[in-house]
Amino acid sequence: MKSITVRSGFTGLWLLGSLVLTALLGELTQALDIDGENINNTVSVALLAVLFGLPAARWGSAMAHLHKLESPRRYGWAAGLAYGVTIGLCMEYLNHIEQTIQILMMRTDLEIHQLYTLLFVGVTAVSALVTGLALGAAARDARLALRLGLWGGLGAGLAFFLVTLVMDYGLGYQVGAPGAEQRATMITVTLVGMVVAAFFGSAAVGRALAGRAPEAAV
């Protein structure tokens, strides 16, 4: 069980492909002198869905292969669509409520690093939850879907949360602190959080898959 859990965790490396694709897109838009603010909401969500969905599709397929599930491509499609669309919608929603967030910070005692943790841990947990549900739906098993969603969401969300705590209070990487921009603190914390969340979220999903009932394997 431990071996399959760890191996499942390493399939999460596929999810990090979105970072490479996003960087390439950034270089392309800069080379073509395209202003991202002029891209409408629908196109923005679609781009994010593709950038995050393609690596997630490969992840879903890899997870299916590892656990010897039939029709790995079906799991790939399910994971890619669920993860890509969820990330796209979440990012667009956060962008849409930016002014509301600023007002909230002015009216409460919330600091930037606390708000960052709340929002990014939330997005991480929700995207992992929805993707886990999609994998279970691909297996045509409602109980498995619920288990994968809960395990995935808790694993990824808790992992990202612990990363923010360690880097904030242990290593001094506090988002929004003086000098944070020069240290690229937000980028650093986000990258580390994504890597750790991808591993532990995938490991949690893998553990749940390994403990599935025989009839749930399709």
JSON list of C-alpha atoms in Angstrom, two decimals, residues 33 46 58 61 63 70 75 78 84 96 109 131 136 150 161 164 182 188 194-195 197-198 207 217:
[
{"chain": "A", "resi": 33, "resn": "ASP", "atom": "CA", "xyz": [3.43, 42.22, -27.82]},
{"chain": "A", "resi": 46, "resn": "ALA", "atom": "CA", "xyz": [-10.38, 28.68, -22.16]},
{"chain": "A", "resi": 58, "resn": "ARG", "atom": "CA", "xyz": [-1.74, 12.99, -18.76]},
{"chain": "A", "resi": 61, "resn": "SER", "atom": "CA", "xyz": [-4.06, 8.55, -17.69]},
{"chain": "A", "resi": 63, "resn": "MET", "atom": "CA", "xyz": [-2.92, 7.22, -12.54]},
{"chain": "A", "resi": 70, "resn": "GLU", "atom": "CA", "xyz": [-9.30, -0.07, -18.07]},
{"chain": "A", "resi": 75, "resn": "TYR", "atom": "CA", "xyz": [-9.70, 8.89, -16.98]},
{"chain": "A", "resi": 78, "resn": "ALA", "atom": "CA", "xyz": [-12.11, 13.29, -17.09]},
{"chain": "A", "resi": 84, "resn": "GLY", "atom": "CA", "xyz": [-8.53, 22.60, -16.38]},
{"chain": "A", "resi": 96, "resn": "HIS", "atom": "CA", "xyz": [-13.33, 39.33, -10.94]},
{"chain": "A", "resi": 109, "resn": "ASP", "atom": "CA", "xyz": [-7.72, 42.75, 10.20]},
{"chain": "A", "resi": 131, "resn": "THR", "atom": "CA", "xyz": [-10.75, 16.30, -10.21]},
{"chain": "A", "resi": 136, "resn": "GLY", "atom": "CA", "xyz": [-14.66, 8.48, -9.79]},
{"chain": "A", "resi": 150, "resn": "LEU", "atom": "CA", "xyz": [-12.47, 14.05, -0.40]},
{"chain": "A", "resi": 161, "resn": "PHE", "atom": "CA", "xyz": [-1.56, 25.06, 3.74]},
{"chain": "A", "resi": 164, "resn": "THR", "atom": "CA", "xyz": [2.50, 28.40, 3.47]},
{"chain": "A", "resi": 182, "resn": "GLN", "atom": "CA", "xyz": [12.36, 41.61, -4.50]},
{"chain": "A", "resi": 188, "resn": "THR", "atom": "CA", "xyz": [8.29, 31.07, -4.67]},
{"chain": "A", "resi": 194, "resn": "MET", "atom": "CA", "xyz": [2.00, 23.53, -6.13]},
{"chain": "A", "resi": 195, "resn": "VAL", "atom": "CA", "xyz": [4.77, 20.91, -6.15]},
{"chain": "A", "resi": 197, "resn": "ALA", "atom": "CA", "xyz": [0.22, 19.75, -3.18]},
{"chain": "A", "resi": 198, "resn": "ALA", "atom": "CA", "xyz": [0.54, 17.88, -6.48]},
{"chain": "A", "resi": 207, "resn": "ARG", "atom": "CA", "xyz": [-4.29, 5.50, -1.70]},
{"chain": "A", "resi": 217, "resn": "ALA", "atom": "CA", "xyz": [-12.21, -1.13, -11.09]}
]
